[in-house]
PDB file of C-alpha atoms and ligand atoms in Angstrom:
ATOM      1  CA  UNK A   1      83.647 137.224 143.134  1.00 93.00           C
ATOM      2  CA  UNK A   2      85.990 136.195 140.513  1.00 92.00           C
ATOM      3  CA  UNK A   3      89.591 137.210 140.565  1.00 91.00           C
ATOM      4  CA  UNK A   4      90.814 139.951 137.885  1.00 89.00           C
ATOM      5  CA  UNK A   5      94.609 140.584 139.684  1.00 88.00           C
ATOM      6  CA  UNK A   6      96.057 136.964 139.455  1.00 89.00           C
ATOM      7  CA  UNK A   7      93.807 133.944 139.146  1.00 88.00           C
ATOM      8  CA  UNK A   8      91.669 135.109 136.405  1.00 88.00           C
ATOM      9  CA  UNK A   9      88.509 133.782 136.330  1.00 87.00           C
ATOM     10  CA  UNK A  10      89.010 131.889 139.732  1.00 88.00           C
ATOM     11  CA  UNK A  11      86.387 132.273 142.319  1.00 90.00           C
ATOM     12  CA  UNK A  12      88.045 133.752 144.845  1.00 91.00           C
ATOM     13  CA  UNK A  13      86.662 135.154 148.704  1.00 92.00           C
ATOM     14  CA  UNK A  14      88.873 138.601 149.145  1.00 92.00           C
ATOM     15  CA  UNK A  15      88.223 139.189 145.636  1.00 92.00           C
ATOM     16  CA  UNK A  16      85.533 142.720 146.137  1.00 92.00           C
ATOM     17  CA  UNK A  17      84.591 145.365 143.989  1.00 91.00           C
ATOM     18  CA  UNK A  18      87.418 147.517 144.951  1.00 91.00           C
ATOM     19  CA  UNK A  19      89.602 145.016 144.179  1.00 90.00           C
ATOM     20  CA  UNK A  20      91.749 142.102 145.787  1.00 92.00           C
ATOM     21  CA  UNK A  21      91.134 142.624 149.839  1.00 93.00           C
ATOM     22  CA  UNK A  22      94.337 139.916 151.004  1.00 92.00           C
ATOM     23  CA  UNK A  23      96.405 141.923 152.989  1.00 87.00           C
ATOM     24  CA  UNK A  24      98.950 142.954 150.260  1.00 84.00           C
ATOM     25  CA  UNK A  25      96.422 143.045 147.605  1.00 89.00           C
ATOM     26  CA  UNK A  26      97.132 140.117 145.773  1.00 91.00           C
ATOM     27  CA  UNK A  27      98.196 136.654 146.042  1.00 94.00           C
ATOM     28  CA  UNK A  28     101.576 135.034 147.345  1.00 94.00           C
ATOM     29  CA  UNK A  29     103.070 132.194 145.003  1.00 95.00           C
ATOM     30  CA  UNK A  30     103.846 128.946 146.192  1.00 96.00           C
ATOM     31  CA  UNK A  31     106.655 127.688 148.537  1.00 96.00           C
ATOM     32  CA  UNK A  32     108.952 124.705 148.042  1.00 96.00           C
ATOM     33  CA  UNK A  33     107.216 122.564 150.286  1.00 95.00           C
ATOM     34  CA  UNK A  34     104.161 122.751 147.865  1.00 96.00           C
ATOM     35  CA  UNK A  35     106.234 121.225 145.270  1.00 95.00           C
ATOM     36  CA  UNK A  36     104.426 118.342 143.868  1.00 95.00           C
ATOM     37  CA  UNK A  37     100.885 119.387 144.904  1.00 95.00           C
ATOM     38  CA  UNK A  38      97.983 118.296 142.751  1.00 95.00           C
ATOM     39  CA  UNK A  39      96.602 122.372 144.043  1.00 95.00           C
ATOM     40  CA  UNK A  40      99.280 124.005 142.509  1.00 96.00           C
ATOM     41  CA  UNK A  41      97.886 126.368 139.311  1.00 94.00           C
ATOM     42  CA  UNK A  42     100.024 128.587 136.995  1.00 94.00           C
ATOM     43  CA  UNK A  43      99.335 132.278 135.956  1.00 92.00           C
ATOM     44  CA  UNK A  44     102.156 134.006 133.982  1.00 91.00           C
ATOM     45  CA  UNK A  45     104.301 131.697 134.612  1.00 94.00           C
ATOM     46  CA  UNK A  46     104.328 131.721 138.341  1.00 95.00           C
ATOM     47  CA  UNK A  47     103.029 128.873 140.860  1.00 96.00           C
ATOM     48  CA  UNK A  48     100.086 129.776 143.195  1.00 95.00           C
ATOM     49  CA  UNK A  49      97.880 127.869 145.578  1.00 94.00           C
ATOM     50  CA  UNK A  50      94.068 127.125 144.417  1.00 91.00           C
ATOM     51  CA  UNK A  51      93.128 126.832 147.966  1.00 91.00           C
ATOM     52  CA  UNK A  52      95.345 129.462 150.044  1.00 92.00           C
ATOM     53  CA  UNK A  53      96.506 133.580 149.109  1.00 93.00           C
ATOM     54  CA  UNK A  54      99.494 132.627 151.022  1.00 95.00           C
ATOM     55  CA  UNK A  55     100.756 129.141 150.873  1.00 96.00           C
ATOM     56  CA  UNK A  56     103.649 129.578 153.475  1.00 95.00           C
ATOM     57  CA  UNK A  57     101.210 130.404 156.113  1.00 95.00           C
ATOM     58  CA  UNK A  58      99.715 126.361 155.513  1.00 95.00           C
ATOM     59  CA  UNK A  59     103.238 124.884 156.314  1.00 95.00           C
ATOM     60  CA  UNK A  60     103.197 127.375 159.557  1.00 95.00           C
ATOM     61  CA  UNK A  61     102.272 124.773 161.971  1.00 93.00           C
ATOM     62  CA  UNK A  62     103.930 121.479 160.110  1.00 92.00           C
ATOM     63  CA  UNK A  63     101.966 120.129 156.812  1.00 93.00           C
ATOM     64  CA  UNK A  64      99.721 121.903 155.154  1.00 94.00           C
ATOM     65  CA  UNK A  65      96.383 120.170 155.634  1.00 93.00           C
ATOM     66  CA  UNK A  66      95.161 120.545 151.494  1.00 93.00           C
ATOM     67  CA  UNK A  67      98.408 118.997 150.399  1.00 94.00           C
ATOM     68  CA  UNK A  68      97.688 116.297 147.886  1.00 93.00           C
ATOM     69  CA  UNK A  69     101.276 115.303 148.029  1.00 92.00           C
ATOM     70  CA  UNK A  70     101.418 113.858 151.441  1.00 86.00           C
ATOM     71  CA  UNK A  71      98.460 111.770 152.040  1.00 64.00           C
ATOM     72  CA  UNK A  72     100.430 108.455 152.029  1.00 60.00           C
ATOM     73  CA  UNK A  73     102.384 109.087 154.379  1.00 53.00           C
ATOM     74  CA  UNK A  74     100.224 110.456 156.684  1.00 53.00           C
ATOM     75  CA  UNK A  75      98.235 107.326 156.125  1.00 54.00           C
ATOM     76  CA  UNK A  76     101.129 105.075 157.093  1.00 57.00           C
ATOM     77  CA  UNK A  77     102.020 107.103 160.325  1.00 60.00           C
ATOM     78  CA  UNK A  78      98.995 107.117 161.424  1.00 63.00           C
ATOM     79  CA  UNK A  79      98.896 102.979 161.520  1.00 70.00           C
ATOM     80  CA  UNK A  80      99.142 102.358 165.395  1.00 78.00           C
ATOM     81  CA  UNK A  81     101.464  99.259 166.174  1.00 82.00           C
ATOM     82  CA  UNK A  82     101.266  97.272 169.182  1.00 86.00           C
ATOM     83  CA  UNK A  83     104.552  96.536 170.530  1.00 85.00           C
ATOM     84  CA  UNK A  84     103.454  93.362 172.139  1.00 87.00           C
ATOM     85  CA  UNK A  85     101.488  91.937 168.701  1.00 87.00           C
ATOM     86  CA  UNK A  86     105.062  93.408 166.767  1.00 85.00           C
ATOM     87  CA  UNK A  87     107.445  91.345 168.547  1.00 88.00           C
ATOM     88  CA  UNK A  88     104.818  87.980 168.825  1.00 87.00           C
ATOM     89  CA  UNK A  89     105.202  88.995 164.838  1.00 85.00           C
ATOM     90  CA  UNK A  90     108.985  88.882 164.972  1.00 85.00           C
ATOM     91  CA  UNK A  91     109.161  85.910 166.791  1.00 86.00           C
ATOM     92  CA  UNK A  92     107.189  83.882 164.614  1.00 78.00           C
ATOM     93  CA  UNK A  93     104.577  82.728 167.306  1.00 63.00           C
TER      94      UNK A  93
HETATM   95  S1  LIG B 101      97.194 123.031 149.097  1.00 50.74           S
HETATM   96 FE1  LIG B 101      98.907 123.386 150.522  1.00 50.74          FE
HETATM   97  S2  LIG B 101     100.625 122.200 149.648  1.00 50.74           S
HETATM   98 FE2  LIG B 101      99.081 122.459 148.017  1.00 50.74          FE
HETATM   99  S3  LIG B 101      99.741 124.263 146.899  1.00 50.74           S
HETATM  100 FE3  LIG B 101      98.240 124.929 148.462  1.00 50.74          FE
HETATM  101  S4  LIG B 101      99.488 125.528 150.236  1.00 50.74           S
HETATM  102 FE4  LIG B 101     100.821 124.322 148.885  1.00 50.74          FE
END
Protein backbone atom coordinates (compact mmCIF):
# COMPACT_ATOMS: atom_id res chain seq x y z
CA UNK A 1 0.00 0.00 0.00
CA UNK A 2 1.25 3.37 -0.69
CA UNK A 3 2.37 5.67 2.05
CA UNK A 4 0.02 8.81 2.94
CA UNK A 5 2.08 9.83 6.52
CA UNK A 6 5.64 10.50 5.06
CA UNK A 7 6.74 9.02 1.76
CA UNK A 8 3.85 9.96 -0.28
CA UNK A 9 3.20 7.92 -2.96
CA UNK A 10 6.01 5.37 -1.95
CA UNK A 11 5.12 1.78 -1.83
CA UNK A 12 5.60 1.00 1.41
CA UNK A 13 4.94 -2.70 3.56
CA UNK A 14 3.52 -1.30 7.16
CA UNK A 15 1.64 1.09 5.22
CA UNK A 16 -2.43 -0.57 6.05
CA UNK A 17 -5.68 0.82 5.92
CA UNK A 18 -5.59 2.05 9.38
CA UNK A 19 -2.69 3.72 8.73
CA UNK A 20 1.24 3.48 9.10
CA UNK A 21 1.75 0.00 11.27
CA UNK A 22 5.94 0.77 12.15
CA UNK A 23 6.06 0.72 15.64
CA UNK A 24 5.75 4.53 16.25
CA UNK A 25 3.53 5.05 13.38
CA UNK A 26 5.65 6.59 11.03
CA UNK A 27 9.04 6.66 9.72
CA UNK A 28 12.51 7.55 11.42
CA UNK A 29 14.83 9.98 9.30
CA UNK A 30 18.17 9.18 8.45
CA UNK A 31 21.37 8.95 10.61
CA UNK A 32 24.80 10.42 9.88
CA UNK A 33 26.26 7.37 8.81
CA UNK A 34 23.75 7.39 5.82
CA UNK A 35 25.26 10.52 4.69
CA UNK A 36 26.15 10.18 1.14
CA UNK A 37 23.77 7.30 0.27
CA UNK A 38 22.44 7.06 -3.25
CA UNK A 39 18.88 5.65 -0.90
CA UNK A 40 18.53 8.68 0.80
CA UNK A 41 14.94 10.57 -0.33
CA UNK A 42 13.61 13.94 0.98
CA UNK A 43 10.00 14.73 2.23
CA UNK A 44 9.52 18.20 3.83
CA UNK A 45 12.68 18.78 4.04
CA UNK A 46 13.82 15.90 6.11
CA UNK A 47 16.16 12.82 5.02
CA UNK A 48 14.61 9.28 5.12
CA UNK A 49 15.68 5.85 3.99
CA UNK A 50 13.90 4.32 0.69
CA UNK A 51 14.72 0.94 1.91
CA UNK A 52 14.45 0.99 5.92
CA UNK A 53 11.52 2.89 8.56
CA UNK A 54 14.44 3.14 10.77
CA UNK A 55 17.82 3.65 9.33
CA UNK A 56 19.81 3.45 12.70
CA UNK A 57 18.67 -0.02 13.22
CA UNK A 58 20.90 -0.92 9.59
CA UNK A 59 24.17 0.47 11.19
CA UNK A 60 23.18 -1.80 14.44
CA UNK A 61 25.49 -4.54 13.65
CA UNK A 62 28.40 -2.43 11.62
CA UNK A 63 27.42 -1.23 7.86
CA UNK A 64 24.32 -1.13 6.71
CA UNK A 65 24.07 -3.75 3.99
CA UNK A 66 21.85 -1.24 1.24
CA UNK A 67 24.46 1.45 1.60
CA UNK A 68 25.44 2.66 -1.82
CA UNK A 69 28.17 4.65 -0.25
CA UNK A 70 30.44 1.92 0.83
CA UNK A 71 30.71 -0.60 -1.82
CA UNK A 72 34.37 0.26 -2.67
CA UNK A 73 35.62 -0.29 0.13
CA UNK A 74 34.11 -3.27 0.96
CA UNK A 75 35.36 -4.41 -2.39
CA UNK A 76 38.97 -3.62 -1.53
CA UNK A 77 38.83 -5.37 1.98
CA UNK A 78 37.56 -8.09 0.82
CA UNK A 79 40.81 -8.68 -1.67
CA UNK A 80 42.62 -11.62 0.22
CA UNK A 81 46.54 -11.13 0.13
CA UNK A 82 48.93 -13.82 0.47
CA UNK A 83 51.66 -12.92 2.67
CA UNK A 84 54.09 -15.20 1.00
CA UNK A 85 53.12 -13.89 -2.88
CA UNK A 86 53.25 -10.02 -0.97
CA UNK A 87 56.69 -10.16 0.15
CA UNK A 88 58.05 -12.37 -3.25
CA UNK A 89 56.22 -8.92 -4.60
CA UNK A 90 58.35 -6.70 -2.39
CA UNK A 91 61.36 -8.33 -3.08
CA UNK A 92 61.25 -8.08 -6.64
CA UNK A 93 61.61 -11.92 -7.38
S1 LIG B 1 20.23 2.15 2.61
FE1 LIG B 1 21.29 2.14 4.60
S2 LIG B 1 22.87 3.75 4.41
FE2 LIG B 1 21.35 4.10 2.77
S3 LIG B 1 19.92 5.58 3.63
FE3 LIG B 1 19.08 3.50 4.01
S4 LIG B 1 19.81 2.96 6.07
FE4 LIG B 1 21.06 4.70 5.38
Amino acid sequence: MQCTIIKPGIECLFMKAAGCSFHDGACKTVVESCDGCARIIEFDKKKYCAISPDPSSKWKRGNCNFATHLKKTQKESKQKINPLKASKRASGK
